[in-house]
CSV table of C-alpha atoms in Angstrom, one decimal:
chain,number,residue,atom,x,y,z
A,1071,MET,CA,153.3,181.4,73.9
A,1072,THR,CA,153.1,185.3,74.5
A,1073,GLU,CA,153.5,186.7,78.0
A,1074,PRO,CA,151.1,189.4,78.5
A,1075,HIS,CA,152.2,192.6,80.3
A,1076,CYS,CA,150.5,193.9,83.5
A,1077,ASP,CA,150.1,197.4,82.1
A,1078,PRO,CA,148.7,196.8,78.5
A,1079,HIS,CA,148.9,199.4,75.9
A,1080,PRO,CA,145.7,200.4,74.0
A,1081,ASN,CA,145.3,198.0,70.9
A,1082,PRO,CA,142.3,199.3,69.1
A,1083,THR,CA,143.7,197.6,65.8
A,1084,GLY,CA,143.5,194.2,67.4
A,1085,ILE,CA,146.9,193.3,66.1
A,1086,LYS,CA,147.9,189.8,67.3
A,1087,ARG,CA,151.0,189.0,65.1
A,1088,VAL,CA,153.7,191.1,63.5
A,1089,ALA,CA,156.9,190.3,61.5
A,1090,VAL,CA,160.1,192.0,61.7
A,1091,LEU,CA,162.9,191.9,59.3
A,1092,THR,CA,166.4,193.9,58.7
A,1093,SER,CA,167.3,194.8,55.1
A,1094,GLY,CA,170.0,196.3,53.3
A,1095,GLY,CA,173.4,197.2,54.7
A,1096,ASP,CA,173.6,196.0,58.4
A,1097,ALA,CA,174.2,198.5,61.1
A,1098,PRO,CA,175.4,198.1,64.8
A,1099,GLY,CA,172.2,198.3,67.0
A,1100,MET,CA,169.8,196.3,64.7
A,1101,ASN,CA,169.9,193.4,67.2
A,1102,ALA,CA,168.9,195.9,69.8
A,1103,ALA,CA,166.1,197.0,67.8
A,1104,ILE,CA,164.9,193.4,67.0
A,1105,ARG,CA,165.1,192.6,70.7
A,1106,ALA,CA,162.9,195.6,71.6
A,1107,VAL,CA,160.4,194.7,69.0
A,1108,VAL,CA,160.1,191.2,70.3
A,1109,ARG,CA,160.0,192.1,74.0
A,1110,THR,CA,157.4,195.0,73.7
A,1111,ALA,CA,155.2,192.8,71.5
A,1112,THR,CA,155.6,189.8,73.8
A,1113,SER,CA,154.7,192.1,76.8
A,1114,GLN,CA,151.5,193.0,74.9
A,1115,GLY,CA,150.3,189.7,74.2
A,1116,ILE,CA,151.4,189.9,70.5
A,1117,GLU,CA,153.3,187.1,68.8
A,1118,VAL,CA,156.5,188.0,66.6
A,1119,ILE,CA,157.6,186.3,63.3
A,1120,GLY,CA,161.3,186.9,62.5
A,1121,VAL,CA,162.0,187.1,58.6
A,1122,ARG,CA,165.6,186.0,57.8
A,1123,ARG,CA,167.6,187.6,55.0
A,1124,GLY,CA,165.3,190.6,54.5
A,1125,PHE,CA,162.9,191.0,51.6
A,1126,SER,CA,164.8,188.1,49.9
A,1127,GLY,CA,163.6,185.8,52.7
A,1128,LEU,CA,160.1,187.5,52.7
A,1129,HIS,CA,159.9,186.6,49.1
A,1130,ARG,CA,160.7,182.9,49.9
A,1131,GLY,CA,158.8,182.6,53.3
A,1132,ASP,CA,162.1,182.2,55.4
A,1133,PHE,CA,160.3,182.8,58.8
A,1134,ILE,CA,161.0,181.9,62.4
A,1135,THR,CA,159.2,182.5,65.6
A,1136,LEU,CA,160.8,184.8,68.0
A,1137,GLY,CA,160.3,185.1,71.7
A,1138,PRO,CA,162.0,186.9,74.6
A,1139,ARG,CA,164.6,184.1,75.1
A,1140,ASP,CA,165.4,184.1,71.3
A,1141,VAL,CA,166.9,187.6,71.6
A,1142,ALA,CA,168.6,187.2,75.0
A,1143,ASN,CA,172.3,188.1,74.9
A,1144,THR,CA,171.8,190.0,71.4
A,1145,LEU,CA,171.9,193.5,72.8
A,1146,GLN,CA,175.6,193.9,72.6
A,1147,ARG,CA,176.1,192.1,69.2
A,1148,GLY,CA,177.0,193.8,66.0
A,1149,GLY,CA,175.4,192.8,62.6
A,1150,THR,CA,171.7,191.3,62.6
A,1151,ILE,CA,170.6,188.1,64.0
A,1152,LEU,CA,167.9,187.9,61.2
A,1153,LEU,CA,170.7,188.4,58.5
A,1154,SER,CA,170.4,190.8,55.6
A,1155,ALA,CA,170.2,190.6,51.9
A,1156,ARG,CA,169.4,192.8,48.9
A,1157,SER,CA,166.5,191.4,46.8
A,1158,HIS,CA,166.1,192.3,43.1
A,1159,THR,CA,162.9,190.2,42.9
A,1160,TRP,CA,161.2,192.4,45.6
A,1161,ARG,CA,161.6,195.3,43.2
A,1162,THR,CA,159.0,193.7,40.9
A,1163,PRO,CA,155.1,193.7,41.8
A,1164,GLU,CA,155.2,189.8,41.4
A,1165,GLY,CA,157.8,189.4,44.2
A,1166,ARG,CA,156.0,191.7,46.5
A,1167,ALA,CA,152.8,189.8,45.9
A,1168,ARG,CA,154.4,186.5,46.7
A,1169,GLY,CA,155.9,188.1,50.0
A,1170,ALA,CA,152.4,189.4,50.9
A,1171,ARG,CA,151.0,185.7,50.4
A,1172,HIS,CA,153.5,184.4,52.8
A,1173,LEU,CA,152.7,187.0,55.3
A,1174,ARG,CA,149.0,186.3,55.1
A,1175,ALA,CA,149.5,182.5,55.4
A,1176,HIS,CA,151.4,183.0,58.5
A,1177,ASP,CA,148.5,185.2,60.0
A,1178,VAL,CA,150.8,188.2,60.2
A,1179,ASP,CA,148.9,191.6,60.8
A,1180,ALA,CA,151.8,194.0,60.2
A,1181,LEU,CA,155.5,194.3,59.3
A,1182,ILE,CA,158.4,196.2,60.9
A,1183,VAL,CA,161.2,196.9,58.6
A,1184,ILE,CA,164.6,198.0,59.9
A,1185,GLY,CA,166.7,199.4,57.3
A,1186,GLY,CA,167.5,202.4,55.0
A,1187,ASP,CA,165.7,204.3,52.1
A,1188,GLY,CA,165.9,201.3,49.7
A,1189,SER,CA,164.1,199.2,52.5
A,1190,PHE,CA,161.6,201.7,53.0
A,1191,HIS,CA,160.9,201.8,49.3
A,1192,GLY,CA,160.1,198.0,49.5
A,1193,ALA,CA,157.9,198.4,52.7
A,1194,HIS,CA,155.9,201.3,51.2
A,1195,PHE,CA,155.1,199.6,48.1
A,1196,LEU,CA,154.0,196.4,50.0
A,1197,GLN,CA,151.5,198.4,52.1
A,1198,GLU,CA,150.2,200.4,49.1
A,1199,GLU,CA,149.8,197.3,46.8
A,1200,HIS,CA,148.5,194.9,49.4
A,1201,GLY,CA,147.2,196.8,52.4
A,1202,ILE,CA,149.6,195.4,55.0
A,1203,PRO,CA,150.5,197.9,57.4
A,1204,VAL,CA,154.3,198.6,57.8
A,1205,ILE,CA,156.5,200.7,60.0
A,1206,GLY,CA,160.0,201.5,59.3
A,1207,LEU,CA,162.9,201.8,61.8
A,1208,PRO,CA,166.0,203.8,60.5
A,1209,GLY,CA,168.7,201.3,60.5
A,1210,THR,CA,171.8,202.6,58.5
A,1211,ILE,CA,175.2,203.9,59.6
A,1212,ASP,CA,174.8,206.8,57.0
A,1213,ASN,CA,172.4,208.8,59.0
A,1214,ASP,CA,170.9,210.1,55.7
A,1215,LEU,CA,167.1,209.5,56.4
A,1216,TYR,CA,164.9,212.5,56.7
A,1217,GLY,CA,162.8,212.5,59.6
A,1218,THR,CA,165.3,211.4,62.4
A,1219,ASP,CA,168.1,213.3,64.2
A,1220,HIS,CA,170.1,209.9,64.2
A,1221,THR,CA,169.7,206.5,62.7
A,1222,ILE,CA,170.5,203.3,64.3
A,1223,GLY,CA,174.3,202.4,63.8
A,1224,TYR,CA,175.5,205.9,63.1
A,1225,PHE,CA,177.0,206.5,66.6
A,1226,THR,CA,179.1,203.3,66.4
A,1227,ALA,CA,180.3,203.9,63.0
A,1228,VAL,CA,181.5,207.3,64.0
A,1229,GLU,CA,183.4,205.8,67.0
A,1230,THR,CA,184.9,203.1,64.9
A,1231,ALA,CA,186.1,205.5,62.1
A,1232,LEU,CA,187.3,207.9,64.8
A,1233,ASP,CA,189.5,205.1,66.4
A,1234,ALA,CA,191.0,204.4,63.1
A,1235,VAL,CA,191.9,208.0,62.6
A,1236,ASP,CA,193.5,208.3,65.8
A,1237,LYS,CA,195.9,205.5,65.1
A,1238,LEU,CA,196.5,206.8,61.6
A,1239,ARG,CA,197.4,210.2,63.2
A,1240,ASP,CA,200.2,208.7,65.1
A,1241,THR,CA,201.9,207.0,62.3
A,1242,GLY,CA,201.3,210.0,60.1
A,1243,ALA,CA,203.0,212.4,62.5
A,1244,SER,CA,205.8,209.8,62.9
A,1245,HIS,CA,206.7,209.8,59.3
A,1246,GLU,CA,205.4,213.5,58.6
A,1247,ARG,CA,203.0,212.5,55.9
A,1248,ILE,CA,199.5,213.6,54.8
A,1249,PHE,CA,197.0,210.8,55.3
A,1250,VAL,CA,193.7,211.1,53.3
A,1251,ILE,CA,191.2,208.9,54.9
A,1252,GLU,CA,187.9,207.9,53.3
A,1253,VAL,CA,184.9,207.0,55.5
A,1254,MET,CA,181.4,205.7,54.5
A,1255,GLY,CA,178.2,207.5,54.4
A,1256,ARG,CA,177.1,206.8,50.7
A,1257,HIS,CA,175.8,210.1,49.4
A,1258,ALA,CA,175.8,211.9,52.7
A,1259,GLY,CA,178.7,213.6,54.7
A,1260,HIS,CA,177.5,213.1,58.4
A,1261,ILE,CA,180.1,210.5,59.4
A,1262,ALA,CA,182.9,212.4,57.8
A,1263,LEU,CA,182.0,215.7,59.4
A,1264,ASP,CA,181.7,214.2,62.9
A,1265,VAL,CA,184.9,212.3,62.4
A,1266,ALA,CA,186.7,215.3,61.2
A,1267,VAL,CA,185.7,217.7,64.1
A,1268,ALA,CA,186.3,214.7,66.6
A,1269,GLY,CA,189.6,213.8,65.1
A,1270,GLY,CA,191.0,217.2,64.6
A,1271,ALA,CA,191.3,216.9,61.0
A,1272,GLU,CA,192.8,219.7,58.9
A,1273,GLU,CA,190.2,219.4,56.1
A,1274,VAL,CA,187.0,217.4,55.4
A,1275,PHE,CA,185.4,216.8,51.9
A,1276,ILE,CA,181.6,216.1,51.9
A,1277,PRO,CA,179.4,215.6,48.9
A,1278,GLU,CA,177.1,218.3,50.4
A,1279,ASP,CA,179.9,221.0,49.5
A,1280,ALA,CA,181.6,219.6,46.5
A,1281,LYS,CA,184.5,222.2,46.7
A,1282,GLU,CA,187.6,221.9,44.5
A,1283,VAL,CA,190.8,220.2,46.0
A,1284,ALA,CA,192.7,223.0,44.6
A,1285,GLY,CA,191.5,225.4,47.2
A,1286,VAL,CA,192.9,223.2,49.8
A,1287,LEU,CA,196.5,223.2,48.7
A,1288,ASP,CA,197.2,226.4,50.5
A,1289,ILE,CA,195.8,224.9,53.7
A,1290,VAL,CA,198.0,222.0,53.5
A,1291,ARG,CA,201.2,224.1,52.9
A,1292,ALA,CA,200.2,226.3,55.7
A,1293,SER,CA,200.0,223.5,58.0
A,1294,VAL,CA,203.5,222.3,57.3
A,1295,LYS,CA,204.8,225.9,58.0
A,1296,LYS,CA,202.9,226.0,61.2
A,1297,GLY,CA,205.2,223.0,62.2
A,1298,LYS,CA,202.4,220.4,62.2
A,1299,MET,CA,204.1,217.0,61.9
A,1300,GLY,CA,201.2,215.5,59.8
A,1301,SER,CA,198.0,216.2,58.4
A,1302,ILE,CA,194.7,214.3,58.4
A,1303,ILE,CA,192.1,214.9,55.5
A,1304,ILE,CA,188.8,213.2,55.9
A,1305,VAL,CA,186.9,212.4,52.7
A,1306,ALA,CA,183.2,211.0,52.4
A,1307,GLU,CA,182.9,208.3,49.9
A,1308,GLY,CA,180.2,210.2,48.2
A,1309,TYR,CA,182.7,213.0,47.5
A,1310,PRO,CA,183.5,213.2,43.6
A,1311,GLY,CA,186.8,211.0,43.1
A,1312,GLY,CA,186.9,209.7,46.8
A,1313,ALA,CA,190.0,209.6,49.0
A,1314,THR,CA,192.2,208.6,46.0
A,1315,GLY,CA,191.2,211.5,43.8
A,1316,VAL,CA,191.8,213.9,46.8
A,1317,ALA,CA,195.3,212.5,47.6
A,1318,GLN,CA,196.4,212.6,44.0
A,1319,ALA,CA,195.4,216.2,43.7
A,1320,ILE,CA,197.2,217.1,46.8
A,1321,GLN,CA,200.3,215.3,46.0
A,1322,ASP,CA,200.4,216.6,42.5
A,1323,GLY,CA,199.7,220.2,43.8
A,1324,THR,CA,202.1,220.3,46.6
A,1325,GLY,CA,204.7,217.6,46.0
A,1326,MET,CA,203.9,216.3,49.5
A,1327,GLU,CA,203.8,212.6,50.2
A,1328,THR,CA,200.3,211.4,50.7
A,1329,ARG,CA,198.9,208.0,52.0
A,1330,VAL,CA,195.3,206.9,51.3
A,1331,SER,CA,193.4,204.7,53.9
A,1332,ILE,CA,189.9,203.6,52.9
A,1333,LEU,CA,188.1,202.3,56.1
A,1334,GLY,CA,185.4,200.6,54.2
A,1335,HIS,CA,183.1,198.0,55.8
A,1336,ILE,CA,185.0,198.1,59.2
A,1337,GLN,CA,182.6,200.8,60.1
A,1338,ARG,CA,179.5,198.5,59.9
A,1339,GLY,CA,180.8,196.0,62.3
A,1340,GLY,CA,181.5,195.8,66.1
A,1341,SER,CA,179.5,196.0,69.3
A,1342,PRO,CA,177.2,199.0,69.2
A,1343,VAL,CA,177.9,201.9,71.5
A,1344,SER,CA,175.4,202.9,74.3
A,1345,SER,CA,173.8,205.6,72.1
A,1346,ASP,CA,172.8,203.2,69.4
A,1347,ARG,CA,171.6,200.6,72.0
A,1348,ILE,CA,169.3,203.0,73.5
A,1349,LEU,CA,168.1,204.5,70.4
A,1350,ALA,CA,167.4,201.1,68.9
A,1351,SER,CA,165.5,200.0,72.0
A,1352,ARG,CA,163.4,203.2,71.9
A,1353,LEU,CA,162.6,202.9,68.5
A,1354,GLY,CA,161.7,199.2,68.7
A,1355,GLU,CA,159.3,199.9,71.5
A,1356,ALA,CA,157.6,202.7,69.8
A,1357,ALA,CA,157.1,200.7,66.5
A,1358,VAL,CA,155.1,198.2,68.3
A,1359,TYR,CA,153.1,200.7,70.0
A,1360,ALA,CA,152.6,202.6,66.8
A,1361,LEU,CA,151.1,199.7,65.1
A,1362,MET,CA,148.9,199.0,67.9
A,1363,GLU,CA,147.6,202.6,67.6
A,1364,GLY,CA,146.8,202.1,63.9
A,1365,LYS,CA,149.8,204.1,62.5
A,1366,SER,CA,151.3,202.6,59.5
A,1367,ASP,CA,153.4,203.6,56.2
A,1368,VAL,CA,155.7,205.6,58.6
A,1369,MET,CA,159.2,205.8,59.8
A,1370,VAL,CA,159.6,205.9,63.7
A,1371,GLY,CA,162.5,208.5,64.6
A,1372,ARG,CA,163.7,210.8,67.2
A,1373,GLN,CA,163.7,214.4,66.8
A,1374,ASN,CA,164.6,217.0,69.4
A,1375,HIS,CA,164.5,214.2,71.9
A,1376,GLU,CA,161.1,213.2,71.0
A,1377,THR,CA,159.5,210.3,69.3
A,1378,SER,CA,158.6,211.3,65.8
A,1379,PHE,CA,156.5,209.6,62.9
A,1380,THR,CA,157.6,210.6,59.2
A,1381,PRO,CA,155.7,209.3,56.2
A,1382,LEU,CA,158.0,206.7,54.5
A,1383,ALA,CA,158.0,208.6,51.2
A,1384,ASP,CA,159.4,211.7,52.9
A,1385,THR,CA,162.3,209.8,54.2
A,1386,TRP,CA,163.8,209.6,50.8
A,1387,GLU,CA,161.9,212.4,49.0
A,1388,LYS,CA,163.3,215.1,51.3
A,1389,ARG,CA,166.8,216.0,51.8
A,1390,LYS,CA,168.6,215.8,55.2
A,1391,ASP,CA,171.4,218.2,55.4
A,1392,VAL,CA,174.5,217.9,57.5
A,1393,SER,CA,175.0,220.4,60.4
A,1394,ARG,CA,176.3,223.7,58.8
A,1395,ASP,CA,177.3,224.9,62.3
A,1396,LEU,CA,179.3,221.9,62.6
A,1397,TYR,CA,180.9,222.4,59.1
A,1398,ARG,CA,181.9,225.9,60.0
A,1399,CYS,CA,183.3,224.6,63.4
A,1400,ALA,CA,185.4,222.2,61.5
A,1401,LYS,CA,187.0,224.9,59.4
A,1402,THR,CA,187.5,227.1,62.4
A,1403,LEU,CA,189.2,224.5,64.6
A,1404,SER,CA,191.6,223.4,61.8
A,1405,ILE,CA,194.0,226.2,62.0
């Protein structure tokens, strides 16, 4: 049973039932987004169907009914209660057609997809081919989606990586070693840049600026001459060669001892920080209202502290750059 809200939002589309799924890599805050979708929809007299295991589950019709109590005590949990998976079948017209039939069989009027650009591709083609309204929520630690200042999970991933960097700095200073630390971000350097500034790194390598490692060797030597007990080098996983390549080049070029630490999937886990919980909650609420107002085939984001709506295709066709001011700041403060 749904629980109507005393202050109903305009619903000219007459939507009565929506589905929600999480797809691709999990991100801290996805559960907060699911919770916001369920409770906002319920407050407006709209039923919610949860799709388990992303598009793979949609293809198989793996559905559950979600009410306010089903999402209780999930705000602080990492991962996704709906589970996630990658689906090769969904990339085919036949796979999407089967998913559309499952949605219609359950009288679903619209679909909310929480994920990254791959997930948005799947949502976009579902609407394009079968006319089912879709809304995307930016759920990825990479922060690489055009149309939103930050993505759900990004803040937590930065904090997780920063905590590891602080610990590695301690042991690096004790042994007077250079630590080359690789953070996630896929093809983007947002996490690496934030961690480099917040962690006081001597250098940062990001895909957006594929500079040669050779140009950093003098910086490393100068750090030693200045009396620094150890150095921290941050490398985004999308930088050519990754941390292993950078570390080898530094060791070969300077003869100094280096250690590599690849943080990996630890950055996807853990309880979401407050910023991710708040962002996910606001976006989840806005997604339901957007569908009620007739919006579709868009991603709900936050830009300049305001809710924004970006065509799904723009989120992967347009490039989101790192902050060049912050990149300059990282270089200035590394002396």
